[in-house]
Amino acid sequence: MIIVTGATGLLGRRIVERLLTRVPASHLGVSVRDPKKARDLADQGVRVRQGDFTDPGGLAHAFEGATQVLVVSVDAMGEPAVRQHRAAIDGAVAAGARRVLYTSHMGAGASSRFQACRDHAATEDALRACGVPFTSLRNGFYASSAVRFLDPVLATGGEIALPADGPVSWTAHDDLAEAAAAILADEGRFEGPTPPLTATEALTLGDVAELATRVAGRAVTRTAASDEEFRAGLVGHGVPAETAAQLLGVFAASRAGEFAAVDPALTALLGRPPVSMETVLREHLP
Ligand SMILES: NC(=O)c1ccc[n+]([C@@H]2O[C@H](COP(=O)([O-])OP(=O)(O)OC[C@H]3O[C@@H](n4cnc5c(N)ncnc54)[C@H](OP(=O)(O)O)[C@@H]3O)[C@@H](O)[C@H]2O)c1
C-alpha cells in the first residue's frame, strides 16, 4: 500500500487525486492529522488513518502495511520540522516500507541561505541513514509563493516594495503533484534526490510583476526595499522576528541563485510543458 502524509494539505491532496488515476484506491492510504477532513477520500475507498509526526507512537497504525511512504514536509521550519520529519521516516521504516519518499526543495543544502533548505538537507541526511531506499523530490519553488509576494497589489494594481531578489523557477502545485504521483506509481524511478523539479523559466519578482501587469491590464510595480526596511515593516505588522528572518532568507537565497536552476526532469515526468507563471497568474487574477 502507498501511504501519503499531509493529504489534507494543498500538495498532498493533489498527489492523492493524481494517484487515484494511476493506482486502485484500495492500494492507497493517507496519514492525516484530522481524518474528518479526508472523509471524501475514505468515500472513494482510500484508507484514512490518523497520524501526527509529533506523536511517533501513533505512526505504526497510520503506516501499517506500507510499501512506500511519501512524507510530505511539514509547514514548520528549524529543529521542530527536522525532528518531525525524522519521526516520520523512522515510522515508515518501522512499518516495513521498502521505499521512503519525501517532499524536499530545489537548492536543499546545509549552507543554504534559506532555513527551509537547510532543514530539507538535514532531512535528506536522515533519509540517507534510514537503511531503506529513498527518493527525495526536490520540488521547485511554489508559483503560489510568487503570487503571495505580489498579492497585496495584484487585484488593484499599485506598488509593492520588496528586497532585492534573483531569478526563481516558479513551479505549480498541480505539476509537482502530478510528478510525485508518477514517481510513486513507478517505484524506484529515482534513487536519492531527484534533479530540481522545475518549470521551464526562472523569473525575478520584477519579471512576475511585469507579467501580472500584462495579464491584469493594471500596473503592478515592484520597487526596492532594503532588507532592514522589509524586516521592520513585517515586524511592525506583528510578524514574529524569526518568521521575518526566514522570509528574508528566501530573498538572500534567490539573490545567490539558489532557486535559478531550470531542469527538464519535470517536463519529462509530465510528458508536457509545466504550467507557466502566466497561466498561474491568469488563474489567480479576478
Ligand atoms: N516548494 C516550495 O516552494 C514550498 C513552499 C512552501 C512550503 N513547502 C513545503 O511543502 C509542504 C507541502 O506544501 P503544501 O502547499 O501542501 O502546504 P500545506 O497545505 O500547508 O500542507 C502541509 C501539510 O503538512 C501537514 N502537517 C503539518 N504538521 C504535521 C504533523 N505534525 N504531522 C503530520 N502532518 C503534518 C499538514 O496537516 P493538516 O492538513 O492537518 O494541517 C498539511 O497537510 C509544506 O508543508 C512545506 O514543508 C514547499
GROMACS .gro file of C-alpha atoms and ligand atoms in nm:
model
  334
    1MET     CA    1   0.000   0.000   0.000
    2ILE     CA    2   0.124   0.351  -0.084
    3ILE     CA    3   0.084   0.589   0.212
    4VAL     CA    4   0.076   0.965   0.160
    5THR     CA    5   0.101   1.200   0.458
    6GLY     CA    6  -0.023   1.559   0.458
    7ALA     CA    7  -0.313   1.452   0.236
    8THR     CA    8  -0.535   1.728   0.373
    9GLY     CA    9  -0.280   1.991   0.263
   10LEU     CA   10  -0.258   2.164  -0.072
   11LEU     CA   11   0.010   1.943  -0.225
   12GLY     CA   12  -0.073   1.612  -0.054
   13ARG     CA   13  -0.438   1.626  -0.156
   14ARG     CA   14  -0.346   1.686  -0.518
   15ILE     CA   15  -0.096   1.398  -0.507
   16VAL     CA   16  -0.366   1.159  -0.384
   17GLU     CA   17  -0.608   1.283  -0.652
   18ARG     CA   18  -0.345   1.217  -0.923
   19LEU     CA   19  -0.255   0.877  -0.773
   20LEU     CA   20  -0.619   0.772  -0.787
   21THR     CA   21  -0.595   0.792  -1.169
   22ARG     CA   22  -0.299   0.551  -1.167
   23VAL     CA   23  -0.347   0.310  -0.874
   24PRO     CA   24  -0.660   0.139  -0.736
   25ALA     CA   25  -0.799   0.322  -0.431
   26SER     CA   26  -0.760   0.001  -0.229
   27HIS     CA   27  -0.380   0.033  -0.271
   28LEU     CA   28  -0.375   0.386  -0.129
   29GLY     CA   29  -0.371   0.508   0.228
   30VAL     CA   30  -0.337   0.851   0.379
   31SER     CA   31  -0.200   0.953   0.716
   32VAL     CA   32  -0.361   1.279   0.824
   33ARG     CA   33  -0.385   1.479   1.143
   34ASP     CA   34  -0.763   1.512   1.116
   35PRO     CA   35  -0.938   1.220   0.939
   36LYS     CA   36  -1.265   1.419   0.922
   37LYS     CA   37  -1.101   1.642   0.659
   38ALA     CA   38  -1.030   1.334   0.443
   39ARG     CA   39  -1.382   1.189   0.450
   40ASP     CA   40  -1.421   1.227   0.074
   41LEU     CA   41  -1.107   1.017   0.022
   42ALA     CA   42  -1.246   0.746   0.250
   43ASP     CA   43  -1.568   0.756   0.045
   44GLN     CA   44  -1.357   0.680  -0.263
   45GLY     CA   45  -1.205   0.372  -0.095
   46VAL     CA   46  -0.878   0.524   0.025
   47ARG     CA   47  -0.770   0.404   0.371
   48VAL     CA   48  -0.770   0.704   0.603
   49ARG     CA   49  -0.581   0.684   0.931
   50GLN     CA   50  -0.485   0.944   1.188
   51GLY     CA   51  -0.115   1.024   1.211
   52ASP     CA   52   0.080   1.317   1.351
   53PHE     CA   53   0.460   1.334   1.334
   54THR     CA   54   0.464   1.488   1.684
   55ASP     CA   55   0.318   1.158   1.811
   56PRO     CA   56   0.564   0.900   1.671
   57GLY     CA   57   0.395   0.613   1.855
   58GLY     CA   58   0.077   0.660   1.652
   59LEU     CA   59   0.256   0.626   1.319
   60ALA     CA   60   0.273   0.243   1.342
   61HIS     CA   61  -0.104   0.232   1.292
   62ALA     CA   62  -0.108   0.512   1.033
   63PHE     CA   63   0.165   0.348   0.822
   64GLU     CA   64   0.064  -0.019   0.876
   65GLY     CA   65   0.115  -0.230   0.563
   66ALA     CA   66   0.307   0.042   0.377
   67THR     CA   67   0.518  -0.050   0.077
   68GLN     CA   68   0.609   0.314   0.011
   69VAL     CA   69   0.550   0.615   0.234
   70LEU     CA   70   0.558   0.966   0.093
   71VAL     CA   71   0.640   1.203   0.378
   72VAL     CA   72   0.507   1.547   0.290
   73SER     CA   73   0.726   1.800   0.470
   74VAL     CA   74   0.551   1.994   0.747
   75ASP     CA   75   0.468   2.364   0.739
   76ALA     CA   76   0.726   2.450   1.005
   77MET     CA   77   1.096   2.536   0.997
   78GLY     CA   78   1.406   2.466   1.200
   79GLU     CA   79   1.465   2.192   1.453
   80PRO     CA   80   1.094   2.110   1.510
   81ALA     CA   81   1.048   2.042   1.138
   82VAL     CA   82   1.353   1.818   1.111
   83ARG     CA   83   1.255   1.631   1.429
   84GLN     CA   84   0.907   1.564   1.287
   85HIS     CA   85   1.047   1.452   0.952
   86ARG     CA   86   1.286   1.212   1.128
   87ALA     CA   87   0.995   1.066   1.325
   88ALA     CA   88   0.800   1.011   1.002
   89ILE     CA   89   1.098   0.846   0.830
   90ASP     CA   90   1.161   0.621   1.130
   91GLY     CA   91   0.790   0.534   1.139
   92ALA     CA   92   0.792   0.440   0.771
   93VAL     CA   93   1.096   0.216   0.811
   94ALA     CA   94   0.950   0.054   1.125
   95ALA     CA   95   0.628  -0.017   0.934
   96GLY     CA   96   0.831  -0.212   0.676
   97ALA     CA   97   0.816   0.033   0.386
   98ARG     CA   98   1.065  -0.065   0.117
   99ARG     CA   99   1.099   0.298  -0.002
  100VAL     CA  100   1.058   0.631   0.174
  101LEU     CA  101   0.983   0.939  -0.033
  102TYR     CA  102   0.998   1.297   0.087
  103THR     CA  103   0.900   1.638  -0.048
  104SER     CA  104   1.230   1.828  -0.043
  105HIS     CA  105   1.311   2.154  -0.219
  106MET     CA  106   1.537   2.268  -0.501
  107GLY     CA  107   1.851   2.414  -0.350
  108ALA     CA  108   1.836   2.189  -0.042
  109GLY     CA  109   2.177   2.226   0.119
  110ALA     CA  110   2.340   2.263   0.459
  111SER     CA  111   2.479   2.605   0.367
  112SER     CA  112   2.164   2.744   0.202
  113ARG     CA  113   2.068   3.098   0.295
  114PHE     CA  114   1.708   2.977   0.340
  115GLN     CA  115   1.622   2.793   0.663
  116ALA     CA  116   1.380   2.551   0.492
  117CYS     CA  117   1.651   2.436   0.251
  118ARG     CA  118   1.886   2.369   0.541
  119ASP     CA  119   1.605   2.169   0.708
  120HIS     CA  120   1.550   1.970   0.388
  121ALA     CA  121   1.923   1.893   0.374
  122ALA     CA  122   1.912   1.766   0.733
  123THR     CA  123   1.610   1.552   0.648
  124GLU     CA  124   1.787   1.415   0.340
  125ASP     CA  125   2.075   1.316   0.572
  126ALA     CA  126   1.820   1.123   0.781
  127LEU     CA  127   1.691   0.956   0.464
  128ARG     CA  128   2.045   0.853   0.364
  129ALA     CA  129   2.089   0.695   0.707
  130CYS     CA  130   1.746   0.529   0.730
  131GLY     CA  131   1.852   0.196   0.584
  132VAL     CA  132   1.596   0.165   0.303
  133PRO     CA  133   1.597   0.315  -0.046
  134PHE     CA  134   1.465   0.669  -0.063
  135THR     CA  135   1.356   0.929  -0.314
  136SER     CA  136   1.376   1.296  -0.227
  137LEU     CA  137   1.156   1.507  -0.450
  138ARG     CA  138   1.344   1.834  -0.493
  139ASN     CA  139   1.040   2.043  -0.570
  140GLY     CA  140   1.068   2.378  -0.742
  141PHE     CA  141   0.968   2.693  -0.554
  142TYR     CA  142   0.588   2.714  -0.547
  143ALA     CA  143   0.448   2.959  -0.802
  144SER     CA  144   0.184   3.039  -0.540
  145SER     CA  145   0.462   3.196  -0.330
  146ALA     CA  146   0.538   3.449  -0.606
  147VAL     CA  147   0.167   3.529  -0.620
  148ARG     CA  148   0.164   3.574  -0.244
  149PHE     CA  149   0.456   3.820  -0.252
  150LEU     CA  150   0.274   4.039  -0.505
  151ASP     CA  151  -0.077   3.969  -0.377
  152PRO     CA  152  -0.131   4.300  -0.192
  153VAL     CA  153  -0.137   4.483  -0.528
  154LEU     CA  154  -0.237   4.217  -0.782
  155ALA     CA  155  -0.610   4.282  -0.774
  156THR     CA  156  -0.591   4.662  -0.767
  157GLY     CA  157  -0.258   4.746  -0.930
  158GLY     CA  158  -0.002   4.952  -0.741
  159GLU     CA  159   0.346   4.935  -0.599
  160ILE     CA  160   0.497   4.670  -0.377
  161ALA     CA  161   0.832   4.722  -0.206
  162LEU     CA  162   1.040   4.406  -0.163
  163PRO     CA  163   1.406   4.327  -0.101
  164ALA     CA  164   1.633   4.254  -0.396
  165ASP     CA  165   1.579   3.905  -0.536
  166GLY     CA  166   1.710   3.679  -0.809
  167PRO     CA  167   1.552   3.454  -1.071
  168VAL     CA  168   1.337   3.165  -0.945
  169SER     CA  169   1.193   2.879  -1.150
  170TRP     CA  170   0.843   2.914  -1.001
  171THR     CA  171   0.655   2.583  -1.028
  172ALA     CA  172   0.287   2.500  -0.990
  173HIS     CA  173   0.148   2.274  -0.714
  174ASP     CA  174  -0.051   2.080  -0.974
  175ASP     CA  175   0.261   1.989  -1.173
  176LEU     CA  176   0.456   1.888  -0.863
  177ALA     CA  177   0.164   1.672  -0.751
  178GLU     CA  178   0.144   1.503  -1.091
  179ALA     CA  179   0.519   1.435  -1.082
  180ALA     CA  180   0.501   1.289  -0.730
  181ALA     CA  181   0.217   1.060  -0.835
  182ALA     CA  182   0.411   0.946  -1.143
  183ILE     CA  183   0.719   0.869  -0.930
  184LEU     CA  184   0.516   0.681  -0.666
  185ALA     CA  185   0.338   0.475  -0.932
  186ASP     CA  186   0.671   0.389  -1.099
  187GLU     CA  187   0.854   0.279  -0.786
  188GLY     CA  188   1.228   0.324  -0.797
  189ARG     CA  189   1.227   0.561  -1.094
  190PHE     CA  190   1.452   0.795  -0.897
  191GLU     CA  191   1.704   0.693  -0.633
  192GLY     CA  192   1.803   0.959  -0.381
  193PRO     CA  193   1.745   1.328  -0.457
  194THR     CA  194   1.574   1.399  -0.789
  195PRO     CA  195   1.700   1.674  -1.017
  196PRO     CA  196   1.525   2.003  -0.937
  197LEU     CA  197   1.163   1.960  -1.045
  198THR     CA  198   1.102   2.297  -1.204
  199ALA     CA  199   0.908   2.488  -1.462
  200THR     CA  200   1.093   2.595  -1.775
  201GLU     CA  201   1.194   2.954  -1.695
  202ALA     CA  202   1.336   3.143  -1.399
  203LEU     CA  203   1.176   3.481  -1.327
  204THR     CA  204   1.252   3.756  -1.080
  205LEU     CA  205   0.963   3.914  -0.892
  206GLY     CA  206   1.013   4.214  -1.122
  207ASP     CA  207   0.953   3.983  -1.419
  208VAL     CA  208   0.644   3.842  -1.247
  209ALA     CA  209   0.515   4.195  -1.179
  210GLU     CA  210   0.556   4.279  -1.550
  211LEU     CA  211   0.368   3.962  -1.643
  212ALA     CA  212   0.092   4.049  -1.397
  213THR     CA  213   0.067   4.397  -1.544
  214ARG     CA  214   0.016   4.248  -1.889
  215VAL     CA  215  -0.227   3.978  -1.772
  216ALA     CA  216  -0.435   4.203  -1.544
  217GLY     CA  217  -0.419   4.520  -1.751
  218ARG     CA  218  -0.324   4.726  -1.443
  219ALA     CA  219   0.023   4.838  -1.345
  220VAL     CA  220   0.181   4.616  -1.084
  221THR     CA  221   0.517   4.768  -0.995
  222ARG     CA  222   0.783   4.608  -0.784
  223THR     CA  223   1.000   4.864  -0.606
  224ALA     CA  224   1.307   4.811  -0.390
  225ALA     CA  225   1.314   4.793  -0.012
  226SER     CA  226   1.631   4.724   0.182
  227ASP     CA  227   1.636   4.404   0.385
  228GLU     CA  228   1.617   4.615   0.700
  229GLU     CA  229   1.317   4.818   0.578
  230PHE     CA  230   1.137   4.498   0.482
  231ARG     CA  231   1.215   4.334   0.816
  232ALA     CA  232   1.099   4.641   1.011
  233GLY     CA  233   0.776   4.656   0.807
  234LEU     CA  234   0.696   4.292   0.879
  235VAL     CA  235   0.777   4.314   1.250
  236GLY     CA  236   0.576   4.637   1.269
  237HIS     CA  237   0.277   4.440   1.137
  238GLY     CA  238   0.316   4.180   1.410
  239VAL     CA  239   0.517   3.920   1.219
  240PRO     CA  240   0.749   3.737   1.465
  241ALA     CA  241   1.117   3.831   1.420
  242GLU     CA  242   1.207   3.467   1.345
  243THR     CA  243   0.950   3.446   1.065
  244ALA     CA  244   1.071   3.775   0.919
  245ALA     CA  245   1.428   3.643   0.920
  246GLN     CA  246   1.315   3.324   0.743
  247LEU     CA  247   1.135   3.528   0.478
  248LEU     CA  248   1.444   3.742   0.423
  249GLY     CA  249   1.631   3.415   0.375
  250VAL     CA  250   1.419   3.349   0.066
  251PHE     CA  251   1.541   3.676  -0.087
  252ALA     CA  252   1.904   3.617   0.012
  253ALA     CA  253   1.894   3.266  -0.134
  254SER     CA  254   1.730   3.378  -0.457
  255ARG     CA  255   1.987   3.661  -0.493
  256ALA     CA  256   2.256   3.393  -0.461
  257GLY     CA  257   2.094   3.195  -0.744
  258GLU     CA  258   1.983   2.905  -0.523
  259PHE     CA  259   1.643   2.880  -0.699
  260ALA     CA  260   1.752   2.974  -1.052
  261ALA     CA  261   1.803   2.623  -1.192
  262VAL     CA  262   1.576   2.515  -1.475
  263ASP     CA  263   1.577   2.142  -1.536
  264PRO     CA  264   1.399   1.924  -1.795
  265ALA     CA  265   1.313   1.648  -1.541
  266LEU     CA  266   0.966   1.780  -1.456
  267THR     CA  267   0.874   1.822  -1.824
  268ALA     CA  268   0.987   1.463  -1.888
  269LEU     CA  269   0.783   1.332  -1.595
  270LEU     CA  270   0.471   1.518  -1.705
  271GLY     CA  271   0.512   1.443  -2.075
  272ARG     CA  272   0.416   1.808  -2.142
  273PRO     CA  273   0.547   2.152  -2.056
  274PRO     CA  274   0.489   2.256  -1.695
  275VAL     CA  275   0.231   2.525  -1.621
  276SER     CA  276   0.374   2.872  -1.685
  277MET     CA  277   0.374   3.164  -1.440
  278GLU     CA  278   0.144   3.344  -1.684
  279THR     CA  279  -0.114   3.067  -1.652
  280VAL     CA  280  -0.082   3.069  -1.273
  281LEU     CA  281  -0.148   3.445  -1.274
  282ARG     CA  282  -0.444   3.414  -1.513
  283GLU     CA  283  -0.599   3.157  -1.280
  284HIS     CA  284  -0.537   3.373  -0.975
  285LEU     CA  285  -0.637   3.715  -1.102
  286PRO     CA  286  -1.001   3.822  -1.078
  287LIG     N1  287   0.842   2.403  -0.279
  287LIG     C1  288   0.807   2.516  -0.219
  287LIG     O1  289   0.819   2.626  -0.272
  287LIG     C2  290   0.744   2.516  -0.084
  287LIG     C3  291   0.690   2.634  -0.033
  287LIG     C4  292   0.629   2.630   0.091
  287LIG     C5  293   0.623   2.511   0.162
  287LIG     N2  294   0.678   2.397   0.109
  287LIG     C6  295   0.677   2.267   0.180
  287LIG     O2  296   0.584   2.182   0.112
  287LIG     C7  297   0.492   2.128   0.208
  287LIG     C8  298   0.359   2.096   0.142
  287LIG     O3  299   0.309   2.214   0.082
  287LIG     P1  300   0.155   2.250   0.089
  287LIG     O4  301   0.134   2.365  -0.002
  287LIG     O5  302   0.074   2.125   0.074
  287LIG     O6  303   0.143   2.302   0.240
  287LIG     P2  304   0.017   2.286   0.338
  287LIG     O7  305  -0.110   2.296   0.262
  287LIG     O8  306   0.043   2.380   0.450
  287LIG     O9  307   0.031   2.136   0.390
  287LIG     C9  308   0.118   2.099   0.492
  287LIG    C10  309   0.072   1.962   0.537
  287LIG    O10  310   0.159   1.919   0.643
  287LIG    C11  311   0.075   1.859   0.740
  287LIG     N3  312   0.138   1.860   0.870
  287LIG    C12  313   0.178   1.968   0.942
  287LIG     N4  314   0.226   1.930   1.061
  287LIG    C13  315   0.217   1.794   1.065
  287LIG    C14  316   0.248   1.696   1.162
  287LIG     N5  317   0.298   1.730   1.280
  287LIG     N6  318   0.225   1.567   1.132
  287LIG    C15  319   0.173   1.530   1.014
  287LIG     N7  320   0.141   1.618   0.917
  287LIG    C16  321   0.162   1.749   0.943
  287LIG    C17  322  -0.049   1.944   0.740
  287LIG    O11  323  -0.157   1.875   0.802
  287LIG     P3  324  -0.304   1.943   0.817
  287LIG    O12  325  -0.368   1.925   0.681
  287LIG    O13  326  -0.366   1.865   0.924
  287LIG    O14  327  -0.281   2.088   0.850
  287LIG    C18  328  -0.070   1.964   0.592
  287LIG    O15  329  -0.143   1.859   0.535
  287LIG    C19  330   0.486   2.237   0.316
  287LIG    O16  331   0.438   2.184   0.437
  287LIG    C20  332   0.632   2.280   0.323
  287LIG    O17  333   0.709   2.190   0.401
  287LIG    C21  334   0.737   2.398  -0.012
   0.00000   0.00000   0.00000
